[in-house]
Each structure stands twice: as structure tokens, then as C-alpha cells.
Amino acid sequence: MAVAQNSLAVAEPPTFNVEHIRADFPMLRQQVNGKPLVYLDNAATSQKPHVVIDRISRYYSEEYATVRRSIHKLSEKATIAYEHTREVAARFLNAPATRQIIYTRGTTEAINLVARGYGAKFISAGDEVLVSATEHHANIVPWQMICAEKGATLRVIPVNDQGDLILEEYEKLLTDCTRMVCVGHVSNALGTIHPIKHMIELAHAKNIPFLVDGAQAAPHMKVDVQDLDCDFYAFSGHKAVGPTGIGILYGKADLLEKMNPFLGGGDMIESVTFEKTTYAPIPHKFEAGTPAIAEVIGLGTAIDYLTGIGLDRIQAYEHELLEYGTQVLSAIPQVKIIGTAAHKAAIISFILDGVHPHDIGHFLDQEGVAIRAGHHCAQPVMKRFGVPATARASFSFYNTREEIDELAKAILKTIEVFS
């Protein structure tokens, strides 16, 4: 019997058509200072596709109600959509169960939740917490605060001149006093992709829990929390083509169950009397108050959008942009790239001889090129590399080589003006 050809055909993934993708992002059609916008500030925040904008609008237009409280139809519908994002996020991270997915306002709140919920309970005087020299402030300050309260010490994993963590020093810092290791998956200031899986193995060999700050990684590469075996993983929605004010914290269930709630109030309780309160099971134990419902629903759509393109394809395309951008900027003698690790995400921090990064950022803006200039909320990294600030171009899957060419042209104009 003849077999129809179509029944044996294996579907090929669609070609990565960046122009088709760009059509999904209305902001990319904007002009700035009379010139087409070249948006290269994606490490700060990403632009939003139509589907996310439309989904949030539909919730407010047709479905608006609060969740998990009222029994009417609208509330039921909103609750289903709200909880659906938890399923989407669990698949996105390959989390074993949805109850291990906690909604937060972003990466910063997620790290604070762990610092308060776990650190305040299990860190004591004389203990140590490890962070890396490349962390941004959100993964430094919460641990400093806990250490100060408990009489513990914050220790720092050093970084070499290329921007790689010095793993030999990291191993030496893992001692019987270490109670937590907290490291970013990707440095927001340098772009370094840290060897997180190996670092987690080393920490777990000493039964030390490991938190991964995934703010710069989750939207740009496939993350598998079970493969990494991390204890906590946090990322923000707004850097993942989703809304602001929403983020995800993954945690191992046994640790989450041992932790104290971060905030007290409605929806995180099981029962309340004036004598005693008992708490709801995870994840709701950590979600007090009326949540950011529209943002949660929008984040679910954003994750679906990224997943539909494919994180492997996103990472591969962004790596092409990184290589091209590095080549183009390195050809300009006055440009010095800060952070030259072998494994990088699509982030290029740079300085120009004789031009302050703020002046670079301002001049590039006049040319329609949006980058970030400053210390990137990572002042210790700046100090390590002996600069007060850098200019940072960070690429996303909707950027193009032509936009990198526009960046280079604008940098050359800047050099001409300031020379």
C-alpha cells in the first residue's frame, strides 16, 4: 500500500525571519529624534510584541476581575488565566511542579524573598554567603542586609580580567561556614555566561544551596532547572518581552516549604485567629495580597511567544549578533570592550578614549540609537575594571546586523565630535 508522502514528512522549524519577527513589535517602528529607532538596551528591558499588549488589553476589556476570591464567572475565568501562567512558566523552566513557581514583582523581589524567607531563618552569626564579583545590586544588597542582621559575612568570588569567575578561588571559598551561594547566570554588565551547572555541583558537594539570578539568561537561552539542579532560579517578565512588575521565582519544594513567608496578608493564609495564623501551601504562601493579575497573564503570553520562536534559535541568532557586533566595534581603535569572556550573552560593554559613557549614550540617542550608559546597577564590577561606567549595547532576537552598523556609525560620529 502506498504511503502518502505527507504522512512521513518531518516538520522543519521555520526559518528565523527577523523582519517577520520585528513586525510583531510596534515600538520598533518608532522614530527617535527624526531617525529610525535602533533599540539596543535589551539588558535593561525588552520591547513587547502585539500578542502581549493585546492579551493585557483583552483582560482589562473583557475579563477583568480579581482572582482566587470571588465565586462569580469573571473571577473564575481570571483565575484560570492567572494560574495558567504558572503552568507555562513551569514548562519554560522545566520545573517539576507548578507549586514550585512563585509570582514576584521581578528578579529583585524574588531574591529578597529568598533572602528573607530562607536567609533570615537559616543564616546565623559566623556564617558566610557567597556572591560573585559580577553581580548587580539586586543580588548583593539583600544578602548584605541579611548578613548585617545575622552577624554573617558576605564573601565575593573574584573575576579575572576577561570577566570569567576564578573557579579555583570559588572552590576555596566554599567552606563549612557557607550557607548560600548566589550567582547570576549571565552578568548584566559584562555579558559573561557563568558555568552555573559546575558551580552548583561544587556547592552541592558541600550541601550548600545555590540561587541563580537568571534575569539576563532566561529570555535568551533554554533554562532547565532540573538539569542545573539549582535550588532557586529567578527572572523578570519585562526583560522577557513581558510586562513590568512581574517575575518568577522557582524553588525546590522542600526548601520553599521550610521557608518563612515573605509578606503577610490576604491570600497567603490557611486560617487566621488573633492568637495564631497558619499559612497556605506553596506557592500561595508567598503571594500575599491582590496580585498583578494582568501582568501575570501577559507574562504567560510572553513566555509562549518566546517558546514559539524557540530559545535555542534565539540564543543562536543572538550569538551571531554578538560576534558581528564584537567584530564591528573592535575594528574601531578608540573602542575598548569591557568583558571579553569566551562564553558571553549578547551584551557588549565598552568605553571610548576621552569620552564619558554618559556623553556616548546622549550622543547615540541623538542618532536614534538607544543604549544604556552608567554603572548598570553593578558598581562593584565597574570598580573591578577600573571604570566609573560603561556604554552598553545589548541585543535581542529582533535586532539586526544593520542596526549594529548604525551603532558603529553613531560611535564614529561621537568620536569625531569629541576629538
Short mmCIF file of C-alpha atoms in Angstrom, two decimals:
data_model
loop_
_atom_site.label_atom_id
_atom_site.label_comp_id
_atom_site.label_asym_id
_atom_site.label_seq_id
_atom_site.Cartn_x
_atom_site.Cartn_y
_atom_site.Cartn_z
CA MET A 1 0.00 0.00 0.00
CA ALA A 2 1.33 3.36 -0.98
CA VAL A 3 2.00 5.73 1.86
CA ALA A 4 1.18 9.34 1.33
CA GLN A 5 4.33 11.47 1.33
CA ASN A 6 2.78 13.97 3.70
CA SER A 7 2.34 11.35 6.42
CA LEU A 8 6.10 10.75 6.55
CA ALA A 9 7.18 14.35 6.35
CA VAL A 10 9.03 15.76 9.34
CA ALA A 11 8.15 19.35 10.02
CA GLU A 12 11.16 21.64 9.70
CA PRO A 13 11.40 24.56 12.09
CA PRO A 14 10.52 27.81 10.37
CA THR A 15 13.39 29.91 9.14
CA PHE A 16 14.47 32.61 11.56
CA ASN A 17 12.98 35.56 9.77
CA VAL A 18 13.98 38.61 11.78
CA GLU A 19 11.93 41.00 9.64
CA HIS A 20 8.85 38.87 10.26
CA ILE A 21 9.61 38.94 13.99
CA ARG A 22 10.19 42.70 14.00
CA ALA A 23 6.72 43.20 12.58
CA ASP A 24 5.38 41.86 15.89
CA PHE A 25 6.91 44.77 17.83
CA PRO A 26 5.16 48.10 17.28
CA MET A 27 7.81 50.07 19.18
CA LEU A 28 10.42 49.11 16.60
CA ARG A 29 8.58 51.23 14.04
CA GLN A 30 9.15 54.37 16.14
CA GLN A 31 11.40 57.24 15.20
CA VAL A 32 13.61 58.96 17.77
CA ASN A 33 14.98 62.41 17.04
CA GLY A 34 13.74 62.02 13.50
CA LYS A 35 15.62 58.78 12.91
CA PRO A 36 14.50 55.15 12.95
CA LEU A 37 14.80 53.72 16.43
CA VAL A 38 17.70 51.32 16.94
CA TYR A 39 16.86 49.76 20.28
CA LEU A 40 19.94 48.14 21.83
CA ASP A 41 19.04 48.42 25.51
CA ASN A 42 17.56 44.96 25.92
CA ALA A 43 19.50 44.08 29.04
CA ALA A 44 17.61 46.89 30.76
CA THR A 45 14.23 45.91 29.37
CA SER A 46 12.80 44.38 26.20
CA GLN A 47 10.16 45.65 23.81
CA LYS A 48 6.75 43.94 23.73
CA PRO A 49 5.08 42.05 20.88
CA HIS A 50 1.49 42.70 19.82
CA VAL A 51 0.29 39.46 21.35
CA VAL A 52 1.35 40.51 24.84
CA ILE A 53 -0.08 44.01 24.50
CA ASP A 54 -3.33 42.62 23.10
CA ARG A 55 -3.62 39.95 25.79
CA ILE A 56 -3.33 42.51 28.58
CA SER A 57 -5.84 44.76 26.82
CA ARG A 58 -8.28 41.85 26.44
CA TYR A 59 -8.06 41.03 30.13
CA TYR A 60 -8.89 44.61 31.10
CA SER A 61 -11.53 44.95 28.37
CA GLU A 62 -13.37 41.65 28.65
CA GLU A 63 -12.21 39.57 31.62
CA TYR A 64 -11.29 41.91 34.44
CA ALA A 65 -11.92 40.59 37.95
CA THR A 66 -9.78 39.65 40.89
CA VAL A 67 -8.55 36.09 41.27
CA ARG A 68 -8.89 33.27 43.80
CA ARG A 69 -11.50 35.08 45.93
CA SER A 70 -14.87 35.69 44.35
CA ILE A 71 -17.11 32.89 43.07
CA HIS A 72 -18.61 34.69 40.06
CA LYS A 73 -17.84 33.72 36.48
CA LEU A 74 -15.45 36.57 35.74
CA SER A 75 -13.32 35.76 38.76
CA GLU A 76 -13.28 32.11 37.81
CA LYS A 77 -12.19 32.98 34.27
CA ALA A 78 -9.47 35.34 35.50
CA THR A 79 -8.22 32.75 37.98
CA ILE A 80 -7.90 30.13 35.25
CA ALA A 81 -5.88 32.51 33.08
CA TYR A 82 -3.79 33.60 36.06
CA GLU A 83 -2.93 30.07 37.13
CA HIS A 84 -2.31 29.03 33.52
CA THR A 85 0.80 31.22 33.50
CA ARG A 86 2.17 29.10 36.34
CA GLU A 87 1.89 26.05 34.07
CA VAL A 88 3.54 27.95 31.22
CA ALA A 89 6.39 29.12 33.46
CA ALA A 90 6.90 25.63 34.87
CA ARG A 91 7.28 24.21 31.35
CA PHE A 92 9.55 27.11 30.39
CA LEU A 93 11.96 26.27 33.22
CA ASN A 94 11.25 22.53 33.20
CA ALA A 95 10.18 22.78 36.83
CA PRO A 96 8.80 19.52 38.26
CA ALA A 97 5.57 21.10 39.54
CA THR A 98 3.58 24.33 39.26
CA ARG A 99 3.60 24.74 43.05
CA GLN A 100 7.32 25.47 42.71
CA ILE A 101 6.58 28.57 40.62
CA ILE A 102 6.06 31.74 42.67
CA TYR A 103 4.94 35.03 41.22
CA THR A 104 7.00 38.02 42.33
CA ARG A 105 7.31 41.59 41.13
CA GLY A 106 10.60 40.72 39.43
CA THR A 107 14.05 39.29 39.99
CA THR A 108 14.84 41.78 42.73
CA GLU A 109 11.80 40.82 44.79
CA ALA A 110 12.45 37.12 44.13
CA ILE A 111 15.96 37.38 45.57
CA ASN A 112 14.69 39.40 48.51
CA LEU A 113 12.06 36.72 49.08
CA VAL A 114 14.76 34.05 49.34
CA ALA A 115 16.98 36.26 51.46
CA ARG A 116 14.09 36.95 53.86
CA GLY A 117 12.38 33.58 53.68
CA TYR A 118 15.41 31.33 53.73
CA GLY A 119 18.32 33.51 54.78
CA ALA A 120 16.66 35.07 57.79
CA LYS A 121 15.73 31.62 59.07
CA PHE A 122 18.83 29.59 58.30
CA ILE A 123 21.74 32.07 58.33
CA SER A 124 23.35 32.78 61.69
CA ALA A 125 26.30 34.64 63.20
CA GLY A 126 29.58 33.41 61.78
CA ASP A 127 28.01 32.02 58.62
CA GLU A 128 29.02 33.12 55.13
CA VAL A 129 27.12 33.93 51.93
CA LEU A 130 28.92 33.86 48.59
CA VAL A 131 28.16 36.19 45.71
CA SER A 132 30.27 36.83 42.63
CA ALA A 133 32.19 39.95 41.73
CA THR A 134 29.98 40.37 38.66
CA GLU A 135 26.64 40.62 40.45
CA HIS A 136 24.27 43.51 40.02
CA HIS A 137 22.98 45.23 43.10
CA ALA A 138 19.81 43.13 43.32
CA ASN A 139 21.94 40.07 44.10
CA ILE A 140 24.24 41.88 46.51
CA VAL A 141 22.19 44.21 48.68
CA PRO A 142 19.58 41.68 50.00
CA TRP A 143 22.41 39.42 51.15
CA GLN A 144 24.32 42.30 52.67
CA MET A 145 21.22 43.19 54.66
CA ILE A 146 20.73 39.65 55.95
CA CYS A 147 24.42 39.28 56.78
CA ALA A 148 24.36 42.55 58.72
CA GLU A 149 21.29 41.45 60.68
CA LYS A 150 22.63 38.00 61.47
CA GLY A 151 26.31 38.74 62.00
CA ALA A 152 27.23 36.73 58.90
CA THR A 153 29.84 37.62 56.28
CA LEU A 154 29.38 38.28 52.57
CA ARG A 155 32.23 36.75 50.58
CA VAL A 156 32.98 37.54 46.94
CA ILE A 157 34.06 35.14 44.20
CA PRO A 158 36.70 37.07 42.23
CA VAL A 159 36.75 37.62 38.48
CA ASN A 160 39.70 37.71 36.08
CA ASP A 161 40.48 40.42 33.54
CA GLN A 162 38.38 38.73 30.87
CA GLY A 163 35.30 38.66 33.07
CA ASP A 164 35.34 34.98 34.00
CA LEU A 165 34.89 33.92 37.60
CA ILE A 166 38.04 32.35 39.05
CA LEU A 167 36.74 28.90 39.88
CA GLU A 168 39.81 27.87 41.88
CA GLU A 169 39.08 30.76 44.25
CA TYR A 170 35.40 29.83 44.31
CA GLU A 171 36.25 26.31 45.47
CA LYS A 172 38.41 27.74 48.25
CA LEU A 173 35.54 29.97 49.40
CA LEU A 174 33.17 27.01 49.78
CA THR A 175 33.68 26.11 53.42
CA ASP A 176 31.73 24.68 56.32
CA CYS A 177 30.64 28.24 57.09
CA THR A 178 28.98 28.79 53.69
CA ARG A 179 25.18 28.81 53.93
CA MET A 180 24.22 30.05 50.46
CA VAL A 181 25.74 30.78 47.05
CA CYS A 182 24.03 33.43 44.90
CA VAL A 183 25.33 33.99 41.37
CA GLY A 184 23.91 35.46 38.19
CA HIS A 185 23.59 33.12 35.22
CA VAL A 186 24.75 35.97 32.96
CA SER A 187 26.50 39.18 34.01
CA ASN A 188 24.40 42.20 33.06
CA ALA A 189 27.49 44.41 32.86
CA LEU A 190 29.92 42.11 31.05
CA GLY A 191 27.75 39.52 29.33
CA THR A 192 29.73 36.63 30.82
CA ILE A 193 27.82 33.35 30.92
CA HIS A 194 28.92 31.76 34.15
CA PRO A 195 29.45 27.96 34.41
CA ILE A 196 26.46 27.70 36.70
CA LYS A 197 25.93 23.95 36.46
CA HIS A 198 29.50 23.18 37.51
CA MET A 199 29.33 25.78 40.28
CA ILE A 200 26.13 24.22 41.60
CA GLU A 201 27.73 20.76 41.61
CA LEU A 202 30.62 22.11 43.68
CA ALA A 203 28.27 23.81 46.15
CA HIS A 204 26.01 20.79 46.48
CA ALA A 205 29.01 18.58 47.21
CA LYS A 206 29.08 20.52 50.48
CA ASN A 207 25.28 20.61 50.87
CA ILE A 208 25.16 24.36 50.19
CA PRO A 209 22.05 25.72 48.44
CA PHE A 210 22.50 27.73 45.25
CA LEU A 211 20.41 30.62 43.95
CA VAL A 212 20.68 31.60 40.29
CA ASP A 213 19.79 35.14 39.21
CA GLY A 214 18.50 34.44 35.72
CA ALA A 215 17.42 37.96 34.80
CA GLN A 216 19.81 38.12 31.82
CA ALA A 217 19.60 34.45 30.89
CA ALA A 218 16.04 33.14 30.91
CA PRO A 219 14.85 35.26 27.92
CA HIS A 220 17.94 34.40 25.86
CA MET A 221 18.71 30.70 26.33
CA LYS A 222 16.97 27.49 27.29
CA VAL A 223 16.93 27.04 31.06
CA ASP A 224 16.33 23.65 32.67
CA VAL A 225 16.23 23.95 36.44
CA GLN A 226 16.20 20.19 36.89
CA ASP A 227 19.30 19.77 34.75
CA LEU A 228 21.04 22.65 36.54
CA ASP A 229 19.83 21.25 39.87
CA CYS A 230 19.68 24.80 41.23
CA ASP A 231 17.76 25.40 44.43
CA PHE A 232 16.31 28.74 43.33
CA TYR A 233 16.06 30.43 39.93
CA ALA A 234 14.68 33.95 39.42
CA PHE A 235 13.89 36.04 36.36
CA SER A 236 11.89 39.13 35.39
CA GLY A 237 8.99 39.37 32.97
CA HIS A 238 9.86 42.75 31.49
CA LYS A 239 13.22 41.50 30.18
CA ALA A 240 11.41 38.57 28.54
CA VAL A 241 9.10 40.60 26.25
CA GLY A 242 6.54 40.58 29.07
CA PRO A 243 5.07 43.29 31.31
CA THR A 244 6.84 45.16 34.08
CA GLY A 245 6.09 44.37 37.72
CA ILE A 246 6.04 40.62 37.36
CA GLY A 247 8.69 37.93 37.75
CA ILE A 248 9.14 34.28 38.53
CA LEU A 249 10.89 32.52 41.36
CA TYR A 250 11.43 28.78 41.02
CA GLY A 251 12.40 26.92 44.16
CA LYS A 252 12.84 23.35 45.24
CA ALA A 253 9.70 22.33 47.07
CA ASP A 254 11.38 21.10 50.24
CA LEU A 255 13.19 24.41 50.67
CA LEU A 256 10.13 26.52 49.88
CA GLU A 257 8.11 24.59 52.43
CA LYS A 258 10.71 25.26 55.14
CA MET A 259 10.91 28.99 54.41
CA ASN A 260 9.06 31.74 56.18
CA PRO A 261 6.57 33.81 54.15
CA PHE A 262 7.97 36.99 52.68
CA LEU A 263 4.84 39.09 53.21
CA GLY A 264 1.80 38.59 55.42
CA GLY A 265 -1.82 39.29 54.50
CA GLY A 266 -4.67 38.10 52.36
CA ASP A 267 -4.37 35.01 50.16
CA MET A 268 -1.23 33.61 51.83
CA ILE A 269 -3.11 32.23 54.83
CA GLU A 270 -4.77 28.96 55.66
CA SER A 271 -6.52 30.23 58.81
CA VAL A 272 -6.28 33.32 60.99
CA THR A 273 -7.23 34.00 64.58
CA PHE A 274 -5.94 36.73 66.83
CA GLU A 275 -3.87 34.10 68.54
CA LYS A 276 -2.29 32.41 65.51
CA THR A 277 -2.10 32.30 61.72
CA THR A 278 -1.35 29.22 59.66
CA TYR A 279 -0.10 29.60 56.12
CA ALA A 280 -1.35 28.36 52.77
CA PRO A 281 0.66 25.66 50.97
CA ILE A 282 3.26 26.74 48.42
CA PRO A 283 3.23 28.68 46.17
CA HIS A 284 0.45 30.79 47.68
CA LYS A 285 2.27 31.08 51.00
CA PHE A 286 4.49 33.61 49.23
CA GLU A 287 1.80 35.53 47.35
CA ALA A 288 0.07 37.86 49.80
CA GLY A 289 -2.39 40.48 48.63
CA THR A 290 -4.17 41.11 45.35
CA PRO A 291 -1.59 40.12 42.73
CA ALA A 292 -0.52 41.72 39.46
CA ILE A 293 -3.15 39.77 37.52
CA ALA A 294 -2.85 41.44 34.13
CA GLU A 295 0.92 41.26 34.34
CA VAL A 296 0.85 37.57 35.23
CA ILE A 297 -1.46 36.81 32.31
CA GLY A 298 0.68 38.94 29.99
CA LEU A 299 3.80 37.11 31.13
CA GLY A 300 2.23 33.80 30.22
CA THR A 301 1.64 35.09 26.69
CA ALA A 302 5.20 36.45 26.54
CA ILE A 303 6.68 33.10 27.53
CA ASP A 304 4.52 31.35 24.96
CA TYR A 305 5.77 33.82 22.36
CA LEU A 306 9.43 33.13 23.20
CA THR A 307 8.81 29.41 23.29
CA GLY A 308 7.10 29.59 19.91
CA ILE A 309 10.24 31.08 18.37
CA GLY A 310 12.46 28.65 20.26
CA LEU A 311 15.05 29.52 22.89
CA ASP A 312 17.77 27.55 21.09
CA ARG A 313 17.14 29.55 17.94
CA ILE A 314 17.03 32.80 19.89
CA GLN A 315 20.36 32.03 21.54
CA ALA A 316 21.98 31.04 18.26
CA TYR A 317 20.77 34.19 16.47
CA GLU A 318 21.74 36.50 19.33
CA HIS A 319 25.19 34.88 19.40
CA GLU A 320 25.58 35.75 15.72
CA LEU A 321 24.72 39.35 16.59
CA LEU A 322 27.25 39.30 19.44
CA GLU A 323 30.02 38.03 17.18
CA TYR A 324 29.20 40.56 14.49
CA GLY A 325 28.91 43.42 16.99
CA THR A 326 32.20 42.47 18.65
CA GLN A 327 33.90 42.37 15.25
CA VAL A 328 32.50 45.72 14.16
CA LEU A 329 33.20 47.57 17.40
CA SER A 330 36.66 46.02 17.79
CA ALA A 331 37.58 47.50 14.41
CA ILE A 332 37.21 51.00 15.89
CA PRO A 333 40.58 51.73 17.57
CA GLN A 334 39.11 54.06 20.20
CA VAL A 335 36.67 51.42 21.46
CA LYS A 336 37.70 49.26 24.39
CA ILE A 337 35.35 46.39 25.21
CA ILE A 338 34.99 45.66 28.92
CA GLY A 339 34.39 41.94 29.41
CA THR A 340 35.88 39.53 26.89
CA ALA A 341 34.96 36.14 28.33
CA ALA A 342 34.90 33.20 25.95
CA HIS A 343 31.26 32.48 26.73
CA LYS A 344 29.09 35.57 26.51
CA ALA A 345 25.49 36.53 26.01
CA ALA A 346 24.70 39.30 23.53
CA ILE A 347 25.95 42.18 25.68
CA ILE A 348 28.83 44.48 24.75
CA SER A 349 30.05 46.97 27.35
CA PHE A 350 32.56 49.46 26.05
CA ILE A 351 34.32 52.73 26.70
CA LEU A 352 35.77 55.34 24.35
CA ASP A 353 39.04 57.11 24.98
CA GLY A 354 38.32 60.59 26.29
CA VAL A 355 34.52 60.36 26.19
CA HIS A 356 32.39 59.74 29.27
CA PRO A 357 29.85 56.92 28.77
CA HIS A 358 27.01 59.31 29.58
CA ASP A 359 28.12 61.52 26.69
CA ILE A 360 28.25 58.43 24.46
CA GLY A 361 24.73 57.48 25.45
CA HIS A 362 23.44 61.02 24.91
CA PHE A 363 25.08 61.41 21.51
CA LEU A 364 23.93 58.00 20.31
CA ASP A 365 20.40 58.89 21.34
CA GLN A 366 20.58 61.90 19.02
CA GLU A 367 21.30 59.39 16.25
CA GLY A 368 18.30 57.27 17.23
CA VAL A 369 20.41 54.58 18.88
CA ALA A 370 19.23 53.59 22.38
CA ILE A 371 21.86 52.02 24.61
CA ARG A 372 22.48 52.21 28.34
CA ALA A 373 25.28 54.21 29.87
CA GLY A 374 26.22 54.10 33.52
CA HIS A 375 27.23 51.59 36.16
CA HIS A 376 24.33 49.25 35.24
CA CYS A 377 23.42 48.77 38.93
CA ALA A 378 26.68 46.87 39.20
CA GLN A 379 29.09 49.32 40.78
CA PRO A 380 31.48 46.63 42.15
CA VAL A 381 32.04 45.36 38.59
CA MET A 382 32.89 48.87 37.43
CA LYS A 383 35.35 49.23 40.30
CA ARG A 384 36.93 45.86 39.46
CA PHE A 385 37.63 47.00 35.91
CA GLY A 386 38.73 50.49 36.95
CA VAL A 387 35.99 52.43 35.18
CA PRO A 388 33.21 54.60 36.63
CA ALA A 389 30.75 53.48 33.99
CA THR A 390 30.48 51.91 30.55
CA ALA A 391 28.30 52.25 27.49
CA ARG A 392 26.36 49.03 26.95
CA ALA A 393 24.77 47.71 23.79
CA SER A 394 22.63 44.64 24.43
CA PHE A 395 20.97 42.73 21.62
CA SER A 396 17.75 40.80 21.32
CA PHE A 397 16.41 38.38 18.72
CA TYR A 398 14.58 41.26 16.99
CA ASN A 399 17.78 43.22 16.32
CA THR A 400 19.68 43.10 13.05
CA ARG A 401 23.19 43.43 11.70
CA GLU A 402 22.11 46.64 10.02
CA GLU A 403 21.26 48.09 13.43
CA ILE A 404 24.74 47.19 14.66
CA ASP A 405 26.13 49.03 11.64
CA GLU A 406 24.07 52.07 12.71
CA LEU A 407 25.56 51.75 16.21
CA ALA A 408 29.06 51.75 14.77
CA LYS A 409 28.32 54.78 12.58
CA ALA A 410 26.97 56.67 15.57
CA ILE A 411 30.06 55.76 17.62
CA LEU A 412 32.32 57.07 14.83
CA LYS A 413 30.35 60.32 14.78
CA THR A 414 30.73 60.55 18.56
CA ILE A 415 34.48 60.13 18.28
CA GLU A 416 34.61 62.80 15.60
CA VAL A 417 32.66 65.26 17.73
CA PHE A 418 34.70 64.70 20.87
CA SER A 419 38.13 64.50 19.24
#
